[in-house]
Amino acid sequence: MTKTIPNILLIYTGGTIGMIKDPETGALRAFDFENLLVRIPELKLLECTIETYSFKQPIDSSNMNPDYWIQIAEVIETNYDAFDGFVVLHGSDTMSYTASALSFMLEHLAKPVIFTGSQLPIGDLRTDAKENLITSIQIASLQYYNKPVIKEVGLYFEYKLYRANRTTKINAEHFEAFASLNYPDLAESGVHLKVNSEYLFKPNARKGLVVHKALDSNIALVKLFPGISKNILESIFNTEGLKGVVLETYGAGNCSTEEWFLELLKDTVNKGIPIINVTQCSGGSVLMGQYETSEKLKRIGLISGKDITTEAALCKLMYLLGENISANLFKTIYETALRGEMS
Ligand code: ASP
């Protein structure tokens, strides 16, 4: 079998990786994508062909939103057959959200979509951008018998490839900015690029790509803390148009057993508004019923987010609300791992 040269599409959305210092204000701002390629002549040495697509107006990822997620999904959809893999350059601040969202939006994905970015701009002497970009392209180019090795949305940063919907940004200044505390790394880059094949997502090979674009962002994220105000919680849970809530509880999914609080949750669930129980801990899983303080949540009908990240929980909620799933199936589907986002 003759080996084909992989064709990679590099999608530039913005972020530090393509930023320069404004000489007047000293603030970092996005610059022209063309300059990114000029600054990394090494890209020409890779064993793949690279084409590029850039957002007209590259953004700091703090400005990301579901409309941009749809734009990225559409670029991948339009170019899906023409390319063997996709690398998305994105600011690190909200990369885990975008990459999680894309994992749900791209059903039956059978090619690599690798998100990456950097902590220092590409032009900085000590930049981490070059390694992140070059290795991401190499990972997206990995093939076995002319078929992609990675068939899911990944996030590559500082020598590690993670399943994207398992990641969280954990550090604002270390090069190792991301962690995947509940799922092993998919690959590690050292002297060799070591792929941990047993952990890779295996999509249904007989189905073609389906792109889901109906995301419902009328949801809330509520993080509990001791002393949280009844008035404020009531006003959040009774917000008009609220479609779902991700509730960050303590430890293995525990919360206060005060009556007003449990009544509020019960009323919300009875109104048909799903509440997802996720833990505030960075690692570990919700296990409703393990303690008395979570047993009640189980009886009220809260949905267990198990070991999902908050980022993925929010994106999964937006995605499933957009799919108009019937109320009696919603809990079962939410509690099912759809893209390897929960154990
Ligand atoms: N503020 C930047 C962004 O997320 C930070 C980065 O790129 O790492 O767009």
mmCIF file of C-alpha atoms and ligand atoms in Angstrom:
data_model
loop_
_atom_site.group_PDB
_atom_site.id
_atom_site.type_symbol
_atom_site.label_atom_id
_atom_site.label_comp_id
_atom_site.label_asym_id
_atom_site.label_seq_id
_atom_site.Cartn_x
_atom_site.Cartn_y
_atom_site.Cartn_z
ATOM 1 C CA MET A 1 0.000 0.000 0.000
ATOM 2 C CA THR A 2 1.458 3.387 -0.955
ATOM 3 C CA LYS A 3 1.473 5.854 1.882
ATOM 4 C CA THR A 4 -0.514 8.993 1.142
ATOM 5 C CA ILE A 5 0.553 12.429 2.407
ATOM 6 C CA PRO A 6 -2.004 13.703 4.903
ATOM 7 C CA ASN A 7 -3.737 16.949 4.149
ATOM 8 C CA ILE A 8 -4.258 19.122 7.244
ATOM 9 C CA LEU A 9 -6.474 22.151 7.644
ATOM 10 C CA LEU A 10 -5.213 24.673 10.185
ATOM 11 C CA ILE A 11 -8.052 26.786 11.554
ATOM 12 C CA TYR A 12 -6.993 29.980 13.290
ATOM 13 C CA THR A 13 -9.536 31.519 15.668
ATOM 14 C CA GLY A 14 -7.212 33.788 17.676
ATOM 15 C CA GLY A 15 -5.648 33.592 21.136
ATOM 16 C CA THR A 16 -2.181 34.320 22.476
ATOM 17 C CA ILE A 17 -0.555 31.995 19.951
ATOM 18 C CA GLY A 18 -1.040 34.604 17.234
ATOM 19 C CA MET A 19 -0.745 37.738 19.325
ATOM 20 C CA ILE A 20 1.775 40.551 19.335
ATOM 21 C CA LYS A 21 2.419 43.378 21.758
ATOM 22 C CA ASP A 22 0.886 46.685 20.745
ATOM 23 C CA PRO A 23 3.956 48.945 20.728
ATOM 24 C CA GLU A 24 1.934 51.856 22.122
ATOM 25 C CA THR A 25 -0.202 50.300 24.843
ATOM 26 C CA GLY A 26 1.869 47.189 25.577
ATOM 27 C CA ALA A 27 -1.370 45.120 25.480
ATOM 28 C CA LEU A 28 -1.485 41.847 23.546
ATOM 29 C CA ARG A 29 -3.670 41.875 20.456
ATOM 30 C CA ALA A 30 -4.327 39.422 17.624
ATOM 31 C CA PHE A 31 -2.321 39.789 14.441
ATOM 32 C CA ASP A 32 -2.599 38.568 10.888
ATOM 33 C CA PHE A 33 -2.661 34.806 10.478
ATOM 34 C CA GLU A 34 -0.309 34.938 7.499
ATOM 35 C CA ASN A 35 2.438 36.087 9.848
ATOM 36 C CA LEU A 36 1.989 32.979 11.935
ATOM 37 C CA LEU A 37 3.167 30.774 9.079
ATOM 38 C CA VAL A 38 6.024 33.117 8.261
ATOM 39 C CA ARG A 39 7.211 32.843 11.841
ATOM 40 C CA ILE A 40 7.343 29.051 11.746
ATOM 41 C CA PRO A 41 9.257 28.003 8.634
ATOM 42 C CA GLU A 42 9.645 24.561 10.295
ATOM 43 C CA LEU A 43 6.072 23.827 9.230
ATOM 44 C CA LYS A 44 7.368 23.233 5.730
ATOM 45 C CA LEU A 45 9.435 20.296 7.013
ATOM 46 C CA LEU A 46 6.415 18.331 8.194
ATOM 47 C CA GLU A 47 5.308 15.329 6.181
ATOM 48 C CA CYS A 48 1.919 16.698 5.332
ATOM 49 C CA THR A 49 0.352 19.426 3.292
ATOM 50 C CA ILE A 50 -1.131 22.310 5.251
ATOM 51 C CA GLU A 51 -3.860 24.648 4.212
ATOM 52 C CA THR A 52 -5.188 27.407 6.392
ATOM 53 C CA TYR A 53 -8.460 29.049 7.299
ATOM 54 C CA SER A 54 -8.586 32.088 9.531
ATOM 55 C CA PHE A 55 -11.390 33.873 11.355
ATOM 56 C CA LYS A 56 -11.803 37.241 9.598
ATOM 57 C CA GLN A 57 -11.375 38.890 12.947
ATOM 58 C CA PRO A 58 -9.274 36.648 15.233
ATOM 59 C CA ILE A 59 -10.513 36.830 18.804
ATOM 60 C CA ASP A 60 -9.271 36.508 22.329
ATOM 61 C CA SER A 61 -11.010 33.330 23.439
ATOM 62 C CA SER A 62 -12.719 35.220 26.278
ATOM 63 C CA ASN A 63 -15.020 36.431 23.499
ATOM 64 C CA MET A 64 -15.883 32.887 22.345
ATOM 65 C CA ASN A 65 -19.547 31.933 22.151
ATOM 66 C CA PRO A 66 -21.763 29.262 20.553
ATOM 67 C CA ASP A 67 -21.993 31.233 17.288
ATOM 68 C CA TYR A 68 -18.243 30.892 16.882
ATOM 69 C CA TRP A 69 -18.475 27.189 17.815
ATOM 70 C CA ILE A 70 -20.932 26.774 14.956
ATOM 71 C CA GLN A 71 -18.546 28.644 12.651
ATOM 72 C CA ILE A 72 -15.722 26.230 13.538
ATOM 73 C CA ALA A 73 -18.042 23.220 13.112
ATOM 74 C CA GLU A 74 -19.120 24.489 9.710
ATOM 75 C CA VAL A 75 -15.542 24.951 8.532
ATOM 76 C CA ILE A 76 -14.858 21.340 9.517
ATOM 77 C CA GLU A 77 -18.099 20.140 7.925
ATOM 78 C CA THR A 78 -17.399 21.911 4.620
ATOM 79 C CA ASN A 79 -13.835 20.637 4.467
ATOM 80 C CA TYR A 80 -14.393 17.216 6.044
ATOM 81 C CA ASP A 81 -13.893 15.109 2.919
ATOM 82 C CA ALA A 82 -11.000 17.133 1.533
ATOM 83 C CA PHE A 83 -8.805 16.902 4.656
ATOM 84 C CA ASP A 84 -7.403 14.099 6.792
ATOM 85 C CA GLY A 85 -7.195 16.130 9.970
ATOM 86 C CA PHE A 86 -7.903 19.522 11.516
ATOM 87 C CA VAL A 87 -5.875 21.648 13.920
ATOM 88 C CA VAL A 88 -7.700 24.482 15.637
ATOM 89 C CA LEU A 89 -5.613 27.335 17.051
ATOM 90 C CA HIS A 90 -7.538 28.829 19.925
ATOM 91 C CA GLY A 91 -6.909 30.932 23.021
ATOM 92 C CA SER A 92 -6.310 28.765 26.043
ATOM 93 C CA ASP A 93 -8.742 30.593 28.340
ATOM 94 C CA THR A 94 -11.897 28.970 26.961
ATOM 95 C CA MET A 95 -10.328 26.226 24.865
ATOM 96 C CA SER A 96 -11.788 23.443 27.008
ATOM 97 C CA TYR A 97 -15.290 24.844 26.480
ATOM 98 C CA THR A 98 -14.992 25.176 22.696
ATOM 99 C CA ALA A 99 -13.301 21.811 22.305
ATOM 100 C CA SER A 100 -15.918 20.114 24.533
ATOM 101 C CA ALA A 101 -18.725 21.749 22.570
ATOM 102 C CA LEU A 102 -17.216 20.604 19.266
ATOM 103 C CA SER A 103 -16.941 17.046 20.596
ATOM 104 C CA PHE A 104 -20.733 16.988 21.024
ATOM 105 C CA MET A 105 -21.482 18.875 17.821
ATOM 106 C CA LEU A 106 -19.408 16.534 15.631
ATOM 107 C CA GLU A 107 -21.194 13.196 15.961
ATOM 108 C CA HIS A 108 -19.501 10.142 14.377
ATOM 109 C CA LEU A 109 -16.323 12.160 13.859
ATOM 110 C CA ALA A 110 -13.765 9.817 12.294
ATOM 111 C CA LYS A 111 -10.865 12.249 11.850
ATOM 112 C CA PRO A 112 -8.661 14.178 14.280
ATOM 113 C CA VAL A 113 -9.702 17.656 15.395
ATOM 114 C CA ILE A 114 -6.842 18.875 17.581
ATOM 115 C CA PHE A 115 -7.139 22.093 19.576
ATOM 116 C CA THR A 116 -4.007 23.890 20.623
ATOM 117 C CA GLY A 117 -2.728 27.322 21.592
ATOM 118 C CA SER A 118 0.022 28.703 23.771
ATOM 119 C CA GLN A 119 0.815 30.643 26.904
ATOM 120 C CA LEU A 120 3.344 32.899 25.156
ATOM 121 C CA PRO A 121 2.901 34.527 21.747
ATOM 122 C CA ILE A 122 4.518 32.858 18.770
ATOM 123 C CA GLY A 123 7.006 35.716 18.389
ATOM 124 C CA ASP A 124 8.269 35.457 21.963
ATOM 125 C CA LEU A 125 11.773 34.015 22.333
ATOM 126 C CA ARG A 126 10.654 31.565 25.012
ATOM 127 C CA THR A 127 7.402 30.671 23.298
ATOM 128 C CA ASP A 128 5.634 27.359 23.799
ATOM 129 C CA ALA A 129 3.661 27.995 20.603
ATOM 130 C CA LYS A 130 6.008 26.283 18.171
ATOM 131 C CA GLU A 131 6.109 22.915 19.927
ATOM 132 C CA ASN A 132 2.373 22.961 20.523
ATOM 133 C CA LEU A 133 1.600 23.789 16.916
ATOM 134 C CA ILE A 134 4.126 21.463 15.273
ATOM 135 C CA THR A 135 3.237 18.441 17.414
ATOM 136 C CA SER A 136 -0.504 19.093 17.014
ATOM 137 C CA ILE A 137 -0.054 18.959 13.251
ATOM 138 C CA GLN A 138 2.000 15.777 13.568
ATOM 139 C CA ILE A 139 -0.713 14.209 15.727
ATOM 140 C CA ALA A 140 -3.418 15.215 13.257
ATOM 141 C CA SER A 141 -1.286 13.625 10.517
ATOM 142 C CA LEU A 142 -0.831 10.273 12.261
ATOM 143 C CA GLN A 143 -2.123 7.506 10.034
ATOM 144 C CA TYR A 144 -2.297 3.744 10.107
ATOM 145 C CA TYR A 145 -2.872 2.141 6.713
ATOM 146 C CA ASN A 146 -3.795 5.590 5.358
ATOM 147 C CA LYS A 147 -6.514 6.019 7.990
ATOM 148 C CA PRO A 148 -6.338 8.580 10.820
ATOM 149 C CA VAL A 149 -5.195 7.225 14.182
ATOM 150 C CA ILE A 150 -7.071 9.844 16.250
ATOM 151 C CA LYS A 151 -10.803 9.956 15.580
ATOM 152 C CA GLU A 152 -12.011 12.453 18.136
ATOM 153 C CA VAL A 153 -11.611 16.009 19.386
ATOM 154 C CA GLY A 154 -8.311 16.295 21.240
ATOM 155 C CA LEU A 155 -6.474 19.074 23.019
ATOM 156 C CA TYR A 156 -2.701 19.200 22.767
ATOM 157 C CA PHE A 157 -0.685 21.343 25.156
ATOM 158 C CA GLU A 158 2.816 21.066 26.599
ATOM 159 C CA TYR A 159 3.744 17.560 25.428
ATOM 160 C CA LYS A 160 0.371 15.947 26.115
ATOM 161 C CA LEU A 161 -2.642 15.082 24.040
ATOM 162 C CA TYR A 162 -5.850 14.894 26.051
ATOM 163 C CA ARG A 163 -9.409 13.962 25.210
ATOM 164 C CA ALA A 164 -10.698 17.515 24.830
ATOM 165 C CA ASN A 165 -13.958 17.086 26.726
ATOM 166 C CA ARG A 166 -11.999 15.809 29.756
ATOM 167 C CA THR A 167 -9.823 18.905 30.088
ATOM 168 C CA THR A 168 -9.817 21.982 32.280
ATOM 169 C CA LYS A 169 -7.491 24.953 32.206
ATOM 170 C CA ILE A 170 -5.739 24.723 35.553
ATOM 171 C CA ASN A 171 -2.971 27.296 35.344
ATOM 172 C CA ALA A 172 -2.789 30.827 33.988
ATOM 173 C CA GLU A 173 0.997 30.954 33.731
ATOM 174 C CA HIS A 174 2.560 27.490 33.607
ATOM 175 C CA PHE A 175 3.213 26.028 30.182
ATOM 176 C CA GLU A 176 1.400 22.958 31.479
ATOM 177 C CA ALA A 177 -1.890 24.844 31.499
ATOM 178 C CA PHE A 178 -4.348 21.970 31.152
ATOM 179 C CA ALA A 179 -5.192 18.828 33.048
ATOM 180 C CA SER A 180 -7.394 15.828 32.460
ATOM 181 C CA LEU A 181 -7.831 14.498 35.957
ATOM 182 C CA ASN A 182 -10.436 11.847 35.242
ATOM 183 C CA TYR A 183 -9.084 10.365 32.024
ATOM 184 C CA PRO A 184 -5.589 9.265 30.956
ATOM 185 C CA ASP A 185 -3.564 11.165 28.357
ATOM 186 C CA LEU A 186 -4.189 10.022 24.784
ATOM 187 C CA ALA A 187 -0.590 10.643 23.743
ATOM 188 C CA GLU A 188 2.685 11.963 25.107
ATOM 189 C CA SER A 189 5.380 13.734 23.194
ATOM 190 C CA GLY A 190 8.935 12.971 24.238
ATOM 191 C CA VAL A 191 11.788 11.679 22.147
ATOM 192 C CA HIS A 192 9.029 9.594 20.561
ATOM 193 C CA LEU A 193 5.401 10.410 20.091
ATOM 194 C CA LYS A 194 3.728 7.744 22.227
ATOM 195 C CA VAL A 195 0.042 7.149 21.520
ATOM 196 C CA ASN A 196 -1.919 5.347 24.227
ATOM 197 C CA SER A 197 -4.142 3.495 21.759
ATOM 198 C CA GLU A 198 -6.240 1.768 24.388
ATOM 199 C CA TYR A 199 -7.675 5.122 25.516
ATOM 200 C CA LEU A 200 -8.611 6.465 22.084
ATOM 201 C CA PHE A 201 -12.268 6.988 21.221
ATOM 202 C CA LYS A 202 -13.636 4.468 18.751
ATOM 203 C CA PRO A 203 -16.505 5.981 16.786
ATOM 204 C CA ASN A 204 -19.074 3.916 14.949
ATOM 205 C CA ALA A 205 -17.231 3.358 11.669
ATOM 206 C CA ARG A 206 -20.381 2.773 9.662
ATOM 207 C CA LYS A 207 -21.902 6.184 10.323
ATOM 208 C CA GLY A 208 -21.047 9.425 8.568
ATOM 209 C CA LEU A 209 -20.360 12.767 10.245
ATOM 210 C CA VAL A 210 -23.450 14.523 11.607
ATOM 211 C CA VAL A 211 -22.998 18.142 12.671
ATOM 212 C CA HIS A 212 -25.339 19.416 15.390
ATOM 213 C CA LYS A 213 -25.760 23.178 15.432
ATOM 214 C CA ALA A 214 -28.815 23.791 17.606
ATOM 215 C CA LEU A 215 -27.299 24.773 20.933
ATOM 216 C CA ASP A 216 -29.482 26.173 23.690
ATOM 217 C CA SER A 217 -27.513 28.448 25.978
ATOM 218 C CA ASN A 218 -30.420 29.443 28.237
ATOM 219 C CA ILE A 219 -28.760 27.647 31.101
ATOM 220 C CA ALA A 220 -27.078 28.546 34.367
ATOM 221 C CA LEU A 221 -24.034 27.365 36.257
ATOM 222 C CA VAL A 222 -24.465 27.513 40.031
ATOM 223 C CA LYS A 223 -21.524 26.857 42.318
ATOM 224 C CA LEU A 224 -22.554 26.167 45.901
ATOM 225 C CA PHE A 225 -20.727 27.652 48.858
ATOM 226 C CA PRO A 226 -21.531 27.574 52.548
ATOM 227 C CA GLY A 227 -23.918 30.445 53.263
ATOM 228 C CA ILE A 228 -25.218 30.852 49.709
ATOM 229 C CA SER A 229 -28.213 33.187 49.775
ATOM 230 C CA LYS A 230 -31.743 31.862 49.466
ATOM 231 C CA ASN A 231 -32.945 35.005 47.649
ATOM 232 C CA ILE A 232 -30.237 34.897 45.080
ATOM 233 C CA LEU A 233 -30.661 31.191 44.415
ATOM 234 C CA GLU A 234 -34.429 31.603 44.132
ATOM 235 C CA SER A 235 -34.044 34.339 41.588
ATOM 236 C CA ILE A 236 -31.616 32.244 39.513
ATOM 237 C CA PHE A 237 -33.763 29.100 39.547
ATOM 238 C CA ASN A 238 -36.915 31.096 38.772
ATOM 239 C CA THR A 239 -35.393 33.038 35.869
ATOM 240 C CA GLU A 240 -37.798 33.197 32.981
ATOM 241 C CA GLY A 241 -36.654 31.110 30.043
ATOM 242 C CA LEU A 242 -34.243 29.020 32.129
ATOM 243 C CA LYS A 243 -33.868 25.615 30.424
ATOM 244 C CA GLY A 244 -31.315 23.821 32.565
ATOM 245 C CA VAL A 245 -28.803 24.178 35.397
ATOM 246 C CA VAL A 246 -25.382 22.731 36.089
ATOM 247 C CA LEU A 247 -25.048 22.621 39.875
ATOM 248 C CA GLU A 248 -21.523 22.401 41.259
ATOM 249 C CA THR A 249 -21.912 20.559 44.543
ATOM 250 C CA TYR A 250 -19.370 19.479 47.148
ATOM 251 C CA GLY A 251 -17.206 16.353 47.042
ATOM 252 C CA ALA A 252 -18.999 13.311 45.668
ATOM 253 C CA GLY A 253 -22.113 15.356 44.822
ATOM 254 C CA ASN A 254 -23.231 16.532 48.257
ATOM 255 C CA CYS A 255 -25.104 19.661 49.250
ATOM 256 C CA SER A 256 -26.934 21.288 52.121
ATOM 257 C CA THR A 257 -30.056 19.463 53.275
ATOM 258 C CA GLU A 258 -31.817 22.681 54.340
ATOM 259 C CA GLU A 259 -35.447 22.370 53.439
ATOM 260 C CA TRP A 260 -35.792 25.604 51.425
ATOM 261 C CA PHE A 261 -32.876 24.527 49.268
ATOM 262 C CA LEU A 262 -34.155 21.038 48.551
ATOM 263 C CA GLU A 263 -37.651 22.422 47.864
ATOM 264 C CA LEU A 264 -36.200 24.874 45.354
ATOM 265 C CA LEU A 265 -34.403 22.067 43.521
ATOM 266 C CA LYS A 266 -37.524 19.906 43.593
ATOM 267 C CA ASP A 267 -39.736 22.689 42.192
ATOM 268 C CA THR A 268 -37.226 23.338 39.424
ATOM 269 C CA VAL A 269 -37.024 19.682 38.404
ATOM 270 C CA ASN A 270 -40.827 19.414 38.554
ATOM 271 C CA LYS A 271 -41.058 22.362 36.159
ATOM 272 C CA GLY A 272 -39.122 20.201 33.662
ATOM 273 C CA ILE A 273 -35.812 22.049 34.105
ATOM 274 C CA PRO A 274 -32.981 19.506 34.293
ATOM 275 C CA ILE A 275 -30.361 20.021 37.008
ATOM 276 C CA ILE A 276 -27.001 18.358 36.490
ATOM 277 C CA ASN A 277 -25.041 17.478 39.614
ATOM 278 C CA VAL A 278 -21.294 17.936 39.065
ATOM 279 C CA THR A 279 -18.581 18.117 41.671
ATOM 280 C CA GLN A 280 -16.559 21.226 42.502
ATOM 281 C CA CYS A 281 -13.522 18.975 42.980
ATOM 282 C CA SER A 282 -11.144 18.946 40.048
ATOM 283 C CA GLY A 283 -10.964 15.159 40.115
ATOM 284 C CA GLY A 284 -13.303 12.335 41.085
ATOM 285 C CA SER A 285 -16.946 11.607 40.529
ATOM 286 C CA VAL A 286 -20.437 12.424 41.748
ATOM 287 C CA LEU A 287 -21.982 9.430 43.431
ATOM 288 C CA MET A 288 -25.495 10.381 44.475
ATOM 289 C CA GLY A 289 -26.686 8.301 47.383
ATOM 290 C CA GLN A 290 -23.257 7.680 48.902
ATOM 291 C CA TYR A 291 -24.029 10.176 51.685
ATOM 292 C CA GLU A 292 -27.346 11.226 53.171
ATOM 293 C CA THR A 293 -26.639 14.733 51.826
ATOM 294 C CA SER A 294 -26.830 13.510 48.258
ATOM 295 C CA GLU A 295 -29.436 10.771 48.664
ATOM 296 C CA LYS A 296 -32.120 13.462 48.643
ATOM 297 C CA LEU A 297 -30.835 14.891 45.367
ATOM 298 C CA LYS A 298 -31.167 11.480 43.800
ATOM 299 C CA ARG A 299 -34.775 11.217 44.947
ATOM 300 C CA ILE A 300 -35.583 14.707 43.642
ATOM 301 C CA GLY A 301 -34.395 13.566 40.215
ATOM 302 C CA LEU A 302 -31.132 15.453 39.753
ATOM 303 C CA ILE A 303 -29.056 14.139 36.871
ATOM 304 C CA SER A 304 -25.665 12.734 37.793
ATOM 305 C CA GLY A 305 -22.805 14.329 35.904
ATOM 306 C CA LYS A 306 -20.590 11.525 37.278
ATOM 307 C CA ASP A 307 -16.964 12.522 36.573
ATOM 308 C CA ILE A 308 -17.685 15.043 33.806
ATOM 309 C CA THR A 309 -15.897 18.409 33.857
ATOM 310 C CA THR A 310 -18.002 21.523 34.375
ATOM 311 C CA GLU A 311 -16.990 22.694 30.888
ATOM 312 C CA ALA A 312 -18.220 19.503 29.242
ATOM 313 C CA ALA A 313 -21.333 19.421 31.456
ATOM 314 C CA LEU A 314 -22.387 22.869 30.232
ATOM 315 C CA CYS A 315 -21.710 22.036 26.588
ATOM 316 C CA LYS A 316 -23.510 18.695 26.815
ATOM 317 C CA LEU A 317 -26.501 20.453 28.360
ATOM 318 C CA MET A 318 -26.602 23.070 25.572
ATOM 319 C CA TYR A 319 -26.284 20.322 22.976
ATOM 320 C CA LEU A 320 -28.956 18.005 24.401
ATOM 321 C CA LEU A 321 -31.402 20.880 25.042
ATOM 322 C CA GLY A 322 -30.986 21.807 21.387
ATOM 323 C CA GLU A 323 -31.898 18.263 20.357
ATOM 324 C CA ASN A 324 -35.435 18.500 21.799
ATOM 325 C CA ILE A 325 -35.182 15.234 23.689
ATOM 326 C CA SER A 326 -38.333 14.183 25.532
ATOM 327 C CA ALA A 327 -38.370 14.870 29.267
ATOM 328 C CA ASN A 328 -38.503 11.193 30.249
ATOM 329 C CA LEU A 329 -35.426 10.325 28.160
ATOM 330 C CA PHE A 330 -33.332 13.383 28.988
ATOM 331 C CA LYS A 331 -31.876 12.038 32.239
ATOM 332 C CA THR A 332 -30.941 8.661 30.743
ATOM 333 C CA ILE A 333 -29.295 10.236 27.714
ATOM 334 C CA TYR A 334 -27.441 12.835 29.786
ATOM 335 C CA GLU A 335 -26.111 10.111 32.086
ATOM 336 C CA THR A 336 -24.823 8.137 29.090
ATOM 337 C CA ALA A 337 -21.282 8.781 27.832
ATOM 338 C CA LEU A 338 -21.808 10.099 24.300
ATOM 339 C CA ARG A 339 -18.278 11.129 23.320
ATOM 340 C CA GLY A 340 -16.219 9.608 26.102
ATOM 341 C CA GLU A 341 -16.874 12.644 28.317
ATOM 342 C CA MET A 342 -17.766 10.606 31.400
ATOM 343 C CA SER A 343 -16.761 7.208 32.754
HETATM 344 N N1 ASP B 1 -6.515 35.432 26.630
HETATM 345 C C1 ASP B 1 -5.958 34.441 25.743
HETATM 346 C C2 ASP B 1 -7.099 33.701 25.083
HETATM 347 O O1 ASP B 1 -7.626 32.781 25.647
HETATM 348 C C3 ASP B 1 -5.060 33.519 26.462
HETATM 349 C C4 ASP B 1 -4.441 32.452 25.595
HETATM 350 O O2 ASP B 1 -4.532 32.436 24.396
HETATM 351 O O3 ASP B 1 -3.795 31.571 26.150
HETATM 352 O O4 ASP B 1 -7.459 34.017 23.985
#
